[in-house]
Coordinates of C-alpha atoms and ligand atoms in Angstrom, one line a residue:
M24 CA 123.8 65.3 127.5
T25 CA 122.2 65.3 124.5
M26 CA 119.2 67.5 124.3
G27 CA 116.7 68.0 121.3
F28 CA 117.6 70.5 118.4
D29 CA 119.4 74.2 118.3
L30 CA 117.1 76.7 115.4
V31 CA 119.9 79.8 115.3
L32 CA 118.1 82.1 113.1
F33 CA 120.1 84.9 111.8
G34 CA 118.4 88.2 110.7
G35 CA 116.6 87.7 113.6
T36 CA 115.2 91.1 114.7
G37 CA 114.4 90.9 110.6
D38 CA 111.2 91.3 108.5
L39 CA 110.9 87.4 107.4
A40 CA 111.6 87.0 111.4
W41 CA 108.5 88.8 112.6
R42 CA 106.1 88.0 109.9
K43 CA 106.6 83.9 109.1
L44 CA 109.0 82.9 111.2
M45 CA 108.3 82.7 114.7
P46 CA 104.5 83.0 114.4
A47 CA 105.1 79.8 112.4
L48 CA 106.9 78.5 115.1
F49 CA 105.0 79.5 117.5
Q50 CA 102.3 77.1 115.1
A51 CA 104.3 74.3 116.0
F52 CA 104.5 74.5 119.5
R53 CA 101.2 74.8 119.8
H54 CA 100.3 72.1 118.2
G55 CA 102.7 70.2 119.8
T56 CA 104.7 69.2 116.8
L57 CA 107.7 70.8 117.5
P58 CA 110.5 68.3 119.0
E59 CA 110.4 69.0 122.9
G60 CA 114.1 70.1 124.0
G61 CA 114.4 72.9 121.1
R62 CA 116.2 75.7 121.8
I63 CA 115.2 78.7 118.9
I64 CA 118.6 81.5 119.1
G65 CA 117.7 84.6 117.3
V66 CA 121.4 86.2 115.9
G67 CA 120.6 90.0 114.9
R68 CA 123.2 93.0 115.7
D69 CA 121.1 94.9 118.5
D70 CA 122.4 94.8 122.1
L71 CA 119.3 93.2 123.7
T72 CA 119.2 90.5 126.8
H73 CA 117.0 87.3 125.8
E74 CA 114.1 89.0 127.9
Q75 CA 113.7 92.1 125.9
Y76 CA 114.0 89.5 122.9
R77 CA 111.1 87.7 124.2
A78 CA 108.9 91.0 124.9
L79 CA 109.9 92.1 121.4
I80 CA 108.5 88.8 119.9
Q81 CA 105.6 88.9 121.8
A82 CA 104.9 92.4 121.3
R83 CA 105.1 91.6 116.9
F84 CA 102.2 89.2 117.8
D85 CA 99.8 91.8 118.1
K86 CA 99.7 92.3 114.0
V87 CA 98.7 88.3 113.6
E88 CA 96.1 87.3 113.2
L89 CA 93.7 86.1 116.1
A90 CA 93.2 83.9 116.0
K91 CA 96.7 82.5 115.7
R92 CA 98.0 84.2 119.0
P93 CA 99.4 83.0 122.0
S94 CA 97.5 83.8 124.6
A95 CA 99.8 85.1 127.7
E96 CA 100.4 81.4 129.1
E97 CA 100.2 80.7 125.8
F98 CA 104.0 82.8 125.3
A99 CA 105.5 82.6 128.6
R100 CA 105.5 79.0 128.2
F101 CA 106.6 79.4 123.9
A102 CA 109.5 82.5 125.5
A103 CA 110.5 79.5 127.7
I104 CA 113.1 78.4 124.5
L105 CA 114.0 81.6 122.9
E106 CA 117.2 83.5 123.3
F107 CA 118.8 85.9 122.0
V108 CA 122.5 86.1 120.4
R109 CA 124.2 89.5 119.7
M110 CA 126.4 88.9 116.2
D111 CA 128.2 91.0 113.5
L112 CA 127.8 88.6 111.2
S113 CA 131.6 89.7 109.7
K114 CA 133.4 88.9 113.1
P115 CA 134.8 86.2 113.0
E116 CA 135.4 86.9 117.5
D117 CA 131.2 86.0 116.9
Y118 CA 130.9 83.1 116.2
A119 CA 132.9 81.7 118.4
H120 CA 131.4 83.2 120.9
L121 CA 127.7 81.8 119.2
A122 CA 129.6 77.8 118.6
T123 CA 130.6 79.0 122.6
S124 CA 126.7 78.6 123.3
L125 CA 126.2 76.1 121.1
Q126 CA 128.3 73.9 123.1
T127 CA 127.0 74.0 126.1
R128 CA 123.9 71.5 125.8
S129 CA 125.0 69.2 121.8
A130 CA 122.3 69.7 119.8
T131 CA 120.9 66.2 118.3
T132 CA 120.0 69.1 115.3
V133 CA 122.0 71.9 114.7
V134 CA 119.8 74.2 112.3
M135 CA 121.0 77.7 111.2
Y136 CA 118.2 79.3 109.5
V137 CA 120.4 82.5 107.0
A138 CA 117.4 85.3 106.6
T139 CA 119.2 87.9 106.2
A140 CA 120.2 89.8 102.8
P141 CA 121.8 87.2 100.7
S142 CA 125.2 88.9 100.6
L143 CA 126.2 87.9 103.3
F144 CA 125.4 83.9 102.6
T145 CA 128.5 83.2 102.3
T146 CA 130.3 84.7 104.8
V147 CA 127.9 83.4 107.4
C148 CA 128.1 79.5 105.5
E149 CA 132.3 80.8 105.8
Q150 CA 132.2 81.8 109.4
L151 CA 130.6 79.0 110.7
A152 CA 133.1 76.7 108.9
A153 CA 135.8 79.1 110.7
A154 CA 134.4 78.2 113.6
G155 CA 133.6 74.3 113.3
L156 CA 130.3 75.3 113.0
N157 CA 130.1 72.5 110.1
T158 CA 129.1 69.3 112.1
P159 CA 126.9 66.6 110.4
Q160 CA 124.5 67.5 113.0
T161 CA 123.9 70.9 111.7
R162 CA 121.5 72.1 108.5
V163 CA 121.5 75.0 106.6
V164 CA 118.6 76.9 105.0
L165 CA 119.5 79.6 103.1
E166 CA 116.0 82.0 102.2
K167 CA 115.1 83.3 98.4
P168 CA 116.9 85.3 96.7
L169 CA 119.8 82.8 95.8
G170 CA 121.4 85.2 93.9
H171 CA 120.5 87.4 90.7
D172 CA 121.7 85.6 88.3
L173 CA 122.8 83.0 88.1
A174 CA 126.9 83.7 87.9
S175 CA 125.7 85.1 91.7
N176 CA 123.6 81.3 92.3
R177 CA 126.4 79.4 91.1
A178 CA 128.4 81.2 93.3
I179 CA 126.8 81.1 96.5
N180 CA 126.1 77.4 96.1
Q181 CA 129.8 76.4 95.1
T182 CA 130.8 78.6 98.8
V183 CA 127.5 76.4 100.7
R184 CA 129.6 73.4 98.5
R185 CA 132.5 73.8 100.6
F186 CA 131.7 73.3 103.6
F187 CA 128.6 71.4 103.5
E188 CA 126.7 68.7 101.7
E189 CA 123.3 69.1 99.7
K190 CA 121.8 66.7 101.8
Q191 CA 122.3 69.5 104.6
V192 CA 121.7 72.1 102.8
F193 CA 117.8 73.5 102.5
R194 CA 117.0 76.1 100.0
I195 CA 113.0 77.8 101.3
D196 CA 110.3 78.1 98.5
H197 CA 107.8 78.8 100.6
Y198 CA 105.3 78.1 98.1
L199 CA 106.6 74.5 98.2
G200 CA 105.3 74.8 102.0
K201 CA 101.9 75.9 101.2
P202 CA 99.7 72.8 101.4
A203 CA 97.9 72.9 98.0
V204 CA 101.7 72.4 96.5
Q205 CA 101.0 69.3 98.4
N206 CA 97.4 68.5 97.4
L207 CA 98.8 69.0 93.8
F208 CA 101.7 66.3 94.5
A209 CA 98.9 64.4 96.1
L210 CA 96.5 64.3 93.3
R211 CA 98.5 63.5 91.0
F212 CA 100.5 61.0 91.9
G213 CA 98.6 59.0 94.7
N214 CA 94.7 59.3 92.5
A215 CA 95.1 57.3 89.3
L216 CA 92.0 59.6 87.7
F217 CA 93.9 62.1 86.6
E218 CA 97.0 60.5 84.7
P219 CA 96.2 59.3 81.7
L220 CA 94.5 62.5 81.0
W221 CA 97.1 64.9 81.8
R222 CA 99.4 65.2 78.5
R223 CA 98.8 66.9 75.3
E224 CA 96.3 65.3 73.8
H225 CA 94.0 66.1 76.4
I226 CA 94.8 69.7 77.9
A227 CA 94.4 72.3 75.7
N228 CA 96.8 75.1 78.2
I229 CA 98.2 75.7 81.5
Q230 CA 97.4 78.9 83.4
I231 CA 99.5 79.4 86.0
T232 CA 98.4 82.5 87.9
I233 CA 100.0 84.6 91.2
A234 CA 98.2 88.1 92.1
E235 CA 99.2 90.0 94.5
D236 CA 96.9 93.1 95.7
L237 CA 99.3 94.3 97.3
G238 CA 102.3 96.7 96.5
V239 CA 105.8 96.8 97.0
E240 CA 105.0 97.8 100.3
S241 CA 107.6 99.2 102.5
R242 CA 110.4 96.8 100.6
G243 CA 110.7 99.1 97.6
A244 CA 114.6 99.9 97.8
F245 CA 115.0 96.0 97.6
Y246 CA 111.7 95.2 95.0
E247 CA 114.0 98.1 93.1
T248 CA 117.1 95.8 91.7
T249 CA 114.8 92.8 92.4
G250 CA 111.8 92.6 90.5
A251 CA 109.4 90.4 89.6
L252 CA 110.9 88.1 87.7
R253 CA 113.3 87.4 90.2
D254 CA 110.9 88.0 93.3
M255 CA 108.9 85.3 91.8
V256 CA 108.6 83.3 88.3
Q257 CA 112.5 82.2 88.3
N258 CA 111.5 80.2 91.6
H259 CA 107.9 79.9 93.4
A260 CA 106.2 79.8 89.7
L261 CA 108.6 77.5 87.6
Q262 CA 108.2 75.6 90.9
L263 CA 104.6 75.5 90.1
L264 CA 105.0 74.8 86.7
C265 CA 107.6 71.6 87.6
A266 CA 104.4 70.0 89.8
I267 CA 102.4 70.4 86.7
G268 CA 104.7 69.3 84.4
M269 CA 106.8 66.7 86.2
E270 CA 106.7 62.9 85.8
P271 CA 105.7 61.0 88.6
P272 CA 108.8 60.1 90.8
I273 CA 109.7 56.8 91.8
N274 CA 109.5 57.5 94.7
A275 CA 108.2 60.4 97.4
H276 CA 112.5 60.4 98.3
A277 CA 113.5 64.0 97.6
D278 CA 116.0 63.1 94.7
A279 CA 113.3 61.5 92.9
I280 CA 111.2 64.4 92.7
R281 CA 114.3 67.4 92.3
D282 CA 115.1 64.4 89.9
E283 CA 112.0 65.2 87.4
K284 CA 111.2 68.8 88.3
L285 CA 114.8 69.3 87.5
K286 CA 114.2 67.5 83.9
V287 CA 111.0 69.6 83.8
L288 CA 113.8 72.8 84.0
R289 CA 115.8 71.5 80.9
S290 CA 113.0 70.7 79.4
L291 CA 111.7 74.5 79.2
K292 CA 111.9 76.1 75.6
P293 CA 115.2 78.5 75.0
W294 CA 114.4 81.7 74.2
T295 CA 115.0 83.2 70.9
A296 CA 115.1 87.0 69.2
A297 CA 111.4 85.5 68.4
T298 CA 110.2 84.6 71.3
L299 CA 111.4 87.4 73.8
A300 CA 109.3 90.1 71.5
S301 CA 106.2 87.8 71.6
D302 CA 105.8 85.3 74.1
V303 CA 106.8 87.7 77.4
V304 CA 105.1 91.0 78.4
R305 CA 106.5 92.9 81.8
G306 CA 104.4 95.7 83.2
Q307 CA 104.7 98.0 86.5
Y308 CA 101.8 99.2 88.2
A309 CA 100.5 102.9 88.0
S310 CA 98.4 104.6 90.6
G311 CA 94.9 103.0 91.1
T312 CA 93.3 101.3 92.7
S313 CA 92.3 99.0 96.0
A314 CA 89.9 97.5 97.7
G315 CA 88.5 101.0 96.7
T316 CA 91.5 102.9 98.1
P317 CA 93.8 105.1 95.8
V318 CA 97.1 103.8 95.6
P319 CA 100.0 104.9 94.6
A320 CA 101.5 104.3 91.0
Y321 CA 105.0 101.5 92.0
R322 CA 107.1 104.8 91.1
D323 CA 105.9 106.8 93.6
E324 CA 106.3 104.6 96.2
P325 CA 109.1 104.6 99.1
G326 CA 112.5 103.5 98.3
V327 CA 112.1 103.9 94.0
N328 CA 113.5 105.5 91.8
P329 CA 111.2 107.9 90.0
H330 CA 111.5 106.8 86.8
S331 CA 112.7 103.7 87.7
Q332 CA 112.3 100.2 85.2
T333 CA 111.5 97.6 88.0
E334 CA 108.3 94.9 86.5
T335 CA 105.9 94.4 89.2
F336 CA 104.3 92.7 86.4
V337 CA 105.1 89.2 84.0
A338 CA 103.6 86.8 81.7
L339 CA 104.9 85.0 79.4
R340 CA 104.2 81.7 77.5
T341 CA 106.9 79.0 77.9
E342 CA 106.2 75.3 76.5
I343 CA 107.9 71.9 78.0
A344 CA 109.7 69.9 75.3
N345 CA 108.6 67.2 75.6
W346 CA 106.4 64.1 74.4
R347 CA 104.1 64.6 77.2
W348 CA 104.0 68.4 76.9
A349 CA 104.6 69.5 73.1
G350 CA 102.7 72.0 71.8
V351 CA 101.2 72.5 75.2
P352 CA 101.3 76.1 75.8
F353 CA 102.0 76.8 79.5
Y354 CA 101.3 80.4 80.6
I355 CA 102.5 82.3 84.2
R356 CA 101.5 85.6 85.2
T357 CA 101.9 86.9 88.4
G358 CA 102.3 90.7 89.9
K359 CA 101.1 93.3 92.3
R360 CA 99.3 96.2 93.1
L361 CA 96.4 93.4 91.2
A362 CA 92.9 92.7 91.0
G363 CA 93.2 90.6 94.0
R364 CA 94.8 88.2 96.0
D365 CA 94.6 85.2 94.0
A366 CA 97.1 82.3 93.0
R367 CA 95.7 79.3 91.5
I368 CA 96.7 77.3 88.3
V369 CA 94.2 76.5 85.8
V370 CA 94.2 73.4 84.1
N371 CA 92.0 73.9 80.5
F372 CA 91.1 70.6 79.0
R373 CA 90.5 70.4 75.3
P374 CA 86.9 70.3 74.1
T375 CA 84.5 66.9 73.1
P376 CA 85.7 66.1 69.5
H377 CA 82.8 66.1 68.4
A378 CA 79.8 68.2 69.0
I379 CA 76.6 67.6 70.1
F380 CA 75.1 69.3 72.2
N381 CA 74.9 73.4 71.8
A382 CA 77.7 75.7 71.6
S383 CA 78.7 75.2 74.6
S384 CA 79.8 72.0 74.5
A385 CA 82.9 73.7 73.2
M386 CA 83.9 74.9 76.0
G387 CA 86.8 71.9 77.0
N388 CA 86.6 71.1 81.5
Q389 CA 89.1 73.0 83.6
L390 CA 90.0 71.4 87.3
V391 CA 91.2 74.9 89.0
I392 CA 93.4 74.2 92.0
N393 CA 93.3 77.3 94.7
L394 CA 96.2 78.3 96.1
Q395 CA 95.2 81.5 98.3
P396 CA 92.9 82.7 99.0
K397 CA 90.9 79.4 98.8
D398 CA 92.7 76.2 99.2
G399 CA 91.0 73.1 96.7
L400 CA 90.5 71.8 93.9
E401 CA 87.5 72.6 91.0
L402 CA 86.6 70.4 88.8
H403 CA 84.8 72.8 85.5
L404 CA 82.0 70.9 83.7
L405 CA 78.7 70.8 81.4
A406 CA 75.5 69.7 83.3
Q407 CA 71.8 69.8 82.0
G408 CA 70.7 71.6 84.4
Q409 CA 68.2 74.2 83.1
D410 CA 64.5 74.1 82.6
N411 CA 63.7 73.6 79.1
R412 CA 60.1 73.6 80.3
K413 CA 59.4 77.8 79.3
T414 CA 61.8 78.0 76.2
R415 CA 61.2 74.3 74.9
A416 CA 65.2 74.3 74.3
S417 CA 65.9 70.4 73.3
A418 CA 67.8 69.1 75.6
A419 CA 70.7 69.6 73.0
Q420 CA 71.1 73.4 73.5
A421 CA 70.4 73.3 77.5
L422 CA 74.2 72.8 78.5
A423 CA 75.4 74.8 81.2
P424 CA 78.1 75.2 83.2
V425 CA 78.9 73.7 86.7
Q426 CA 81.6 73.1 88.6
L427 CA 82.6 69.6 91.5
D428 CA 84.3 72.1 94.7
L429 CA 86.4 70.6 97.0
D430 CA 87.1 73.3 99.8
F431 CA 90.7 71.5 102.0
D432 CA 89.5 74.3 104.0
K433 CA 86.6 73.5 105.0
R434 CA 87.1 69.7 104.5
F435 CA 90.9 69.8 106.8
G436 CA 89.6 73.0 108.5
S437 CA 92.2 73.1 111.4
E438 CA 94.5 70.2 110.6
R439 CA 95.9 72.3 107.9
V440 CA 99.6 73.5 108.4
G441 CA 100.8 76.6 107.4
A442 CA 103.6 76.4 104.9
Y443 CA 106.4 78.1 106.8
E444 CA 105.5 75.4 109.5
R445 CA 105.6 72.9 107.9
L446 CA 108.6 73.6 106.4
L447 CA 110.2 74.8 109.3
L448 CA 109.2 71.0 110.8
D449 CA 110.7 69.3 107.6
V450 CA 113.9 70.7 108.3
I451 CA 114.2 69.9 111.8
D452 CA 113.0 66.6 111.1
G453 CA 116.0 66.1 107.6
R454 CA 113.2 65.8 105.4
L455 CA 114.7 67.8 102.0
N456 CA 111.2 66.4 99.4
L457 CA 109.8 70.6 99.8
F458 CA 113.7 71.9 99.4
V459 CA 115.4 72.9 96.4
R460 CA 117.9 71.3 94.8
S461 CA 120.8 73.1 93.4
D462 CA 121.2 72.1 90.7
E463 CA 116.8 73.1 90.2
Q464 CA 117.8 76.3 91.4
E465 CA 120.9 77.3 88.8
E466 CA 118.7 75.2 86.3
A467 CA 115.5 77.8 86.4
W468 CA 118.1 80.8 86.6
R469 CA 119.7 79.8 83.0
W470 CA 116.3 80.3 81.5
V471 CA 115.2 83.5 83.2
E472 CA 119.0 84.4 82.1
P473 CA 117.5 85.5 78.4
L474 CA 115.0 88.0 79.9
I475 CA 117.0 90.1 81.9
K476 CA 119.7 90.5 79.9
H477 CA 117.1 91.0 76.7
W478 CA 115.2 93.7 79.3
A479 CA 118.6 95.4 80.3
S480 CA 118.7 96.7 77.0
D481 CA 115.2 97.1 75.8
A482 CA 114.1 100.8 75.3
Q483 CA 110.5 99.9 75.9
G484 CA 110.9 98.7 79.8
P485 CA 107.8 97.9 81.5
R486 CA 104.1 98.7 80.3
P487 CA 102.2 100.3 83.0
Y488 CA 98.6 98.7 84.0
A489 CA 96.8 100.7 86.2
A490 CA 96.6 99.6 89.8
G491 CA 93.8 97.3 91.0
T492 CA 93.6 95.7 86.9
W493 CA 94.9 92.1 85.2
G494 CA 98.2 94.1 84.1
P495 CA 98.8 95.7 80.7
S496 CA 96.0 94.6 78.7
A497 CA 99.3 93.1 75.8
S498 CA 99.7 90.1 78.9
S499 CA 95.6 89.3 77.0
A500 CA 96.7 90.2 73.5
M501 CA 99.4 87.3 74.1
I502 CA 97.7 84.4 75.1
A503 CA 94.3 85.8 72.9
R504 CA 97.8 85.0 70.0
D505 CA 96.8 81.6 70.8
G506 CA 93.4 81.8 70.5
F507 CA 93.0 81.9 74.5
C508 CA 91.8 84.2 76.9
W509 CA 92.9 84.3 81.2
D510 CA 90.6 82.4 82.9
E511 CA 88.8 85.5 84.5
E512 CA 87.8 86.8 80.8
S513 CA 86.6 83.8 80.0
Ligands
BG6_7 C1 107.6 86.3 98.7 C2 108.1 87.5 97.7 O1 108.9 85.4 97.5 O2 106.8 86.0 98.5 C3 107.2 88.9 98.2 O3 109.7 88.1 98.2 C4 105.7 88.2 97.8 O4 107.2 89.9 97.6 C5 105.8 87.2 99.0 O5 104.6 89.0 98.5 C6 104.0 85.7 97.9 O6 103.8 84.8 99.5 P1 102.6 84.8 99.0 O7 102.6 83.5 100.3 O8 102.0 85.6 100.4 O9 101.8 84.5 98.7

């Protein structure tokens, strides 16, 4: 009998499964959006029965925020679709065993979610194919990081391509699943209002900030070989830059969108010796405070080399060299242990060409796209709001900044779908729009690679910054050279 989907989760007892995937799958189940008749099969090395696996997941749900926790009755219903298969991912016989358990019900869609160490990606794909598990019904989901440089990324993509067609491969960048990013597409391509302004004639600069207040937590060993450039810039930040900078796609199909994003990546100004020296700042957090509590330096975190040169902060300046954007600086900034958890894109418009009001009208308008913790849009304008009866100031002197504020959480409330929930449902339904194509990914690696090489031979190392701040002062100096400042400094 033909049934719904089978979702096989390699790394089923791993951190991502506990923290993100299982809670997201449960939310979809609770919302009634997970297609009926599905089965979720966790794969791990431990010797667990289905029941033991379910109990482990239930225990982990205690760490999920209260509103997203299942009641005992809800969990019992969810648990009925959870199974566990023990596998050693290097052993062909274990894949054969998996194939047998999948054959018991020929699902219409089989999702292979590879949430393992990236070093296992190619092995898993090869072994799946050897066991005959690369059927047309199969979809493979690959979690980042996909490689650690261009060559390793290409090697993974080449192997995957040997066994699966591009339309079967879902490369996750969970930032694309965030509601705010989809709203950015809606703002740009579902409304005509901003399009005429969305260009060099009207925009002075664009700032993309992804700030985290947390440190590396328990991921020190992973982070040591990754760093902020590979962990955040190569993927999340560049995908945001694409969403902001791309041309309107000819339709809403995955390849039309991905073609336009690819063009942005190809148009990024290549690095030169001069820009490598002046347009990028790397930092590493020293001790400091986070929400008033003292926190250790990166080098004192578990799993981190006490002399580590790994960057926990990157700020850079780039340009999209095409007709729309020539000469407009795009600044990207991301880091751990910064002043707050705050992801936003700030579009700074040019000031009025001729000032008839006082100096404040030299401030340009601003569109702020808040990704998190707030999710919404702010439009900063100037208005005549002050009471000038006492000062007798003329109208010309009394402009004040005001803002239009659209809070999507308030507006759409419970209808909001989390990033992983959205992406998992898209995989099951076969929608590729919010996934990254191999050529995009390779282009992003190609662009960041000169930074990786430069840093490997640069004796200066990352600049220290106190935890709980906005990173090294060199980041502000970099942007000040263009006559601008970071959003929070204005
Ligand atoms: C992940 C990075 O991709 O994104 C983490 O590996 C980072 O280091 C995380 O903390 C941030 O995601 P979010 O959704 O919390 O902003």
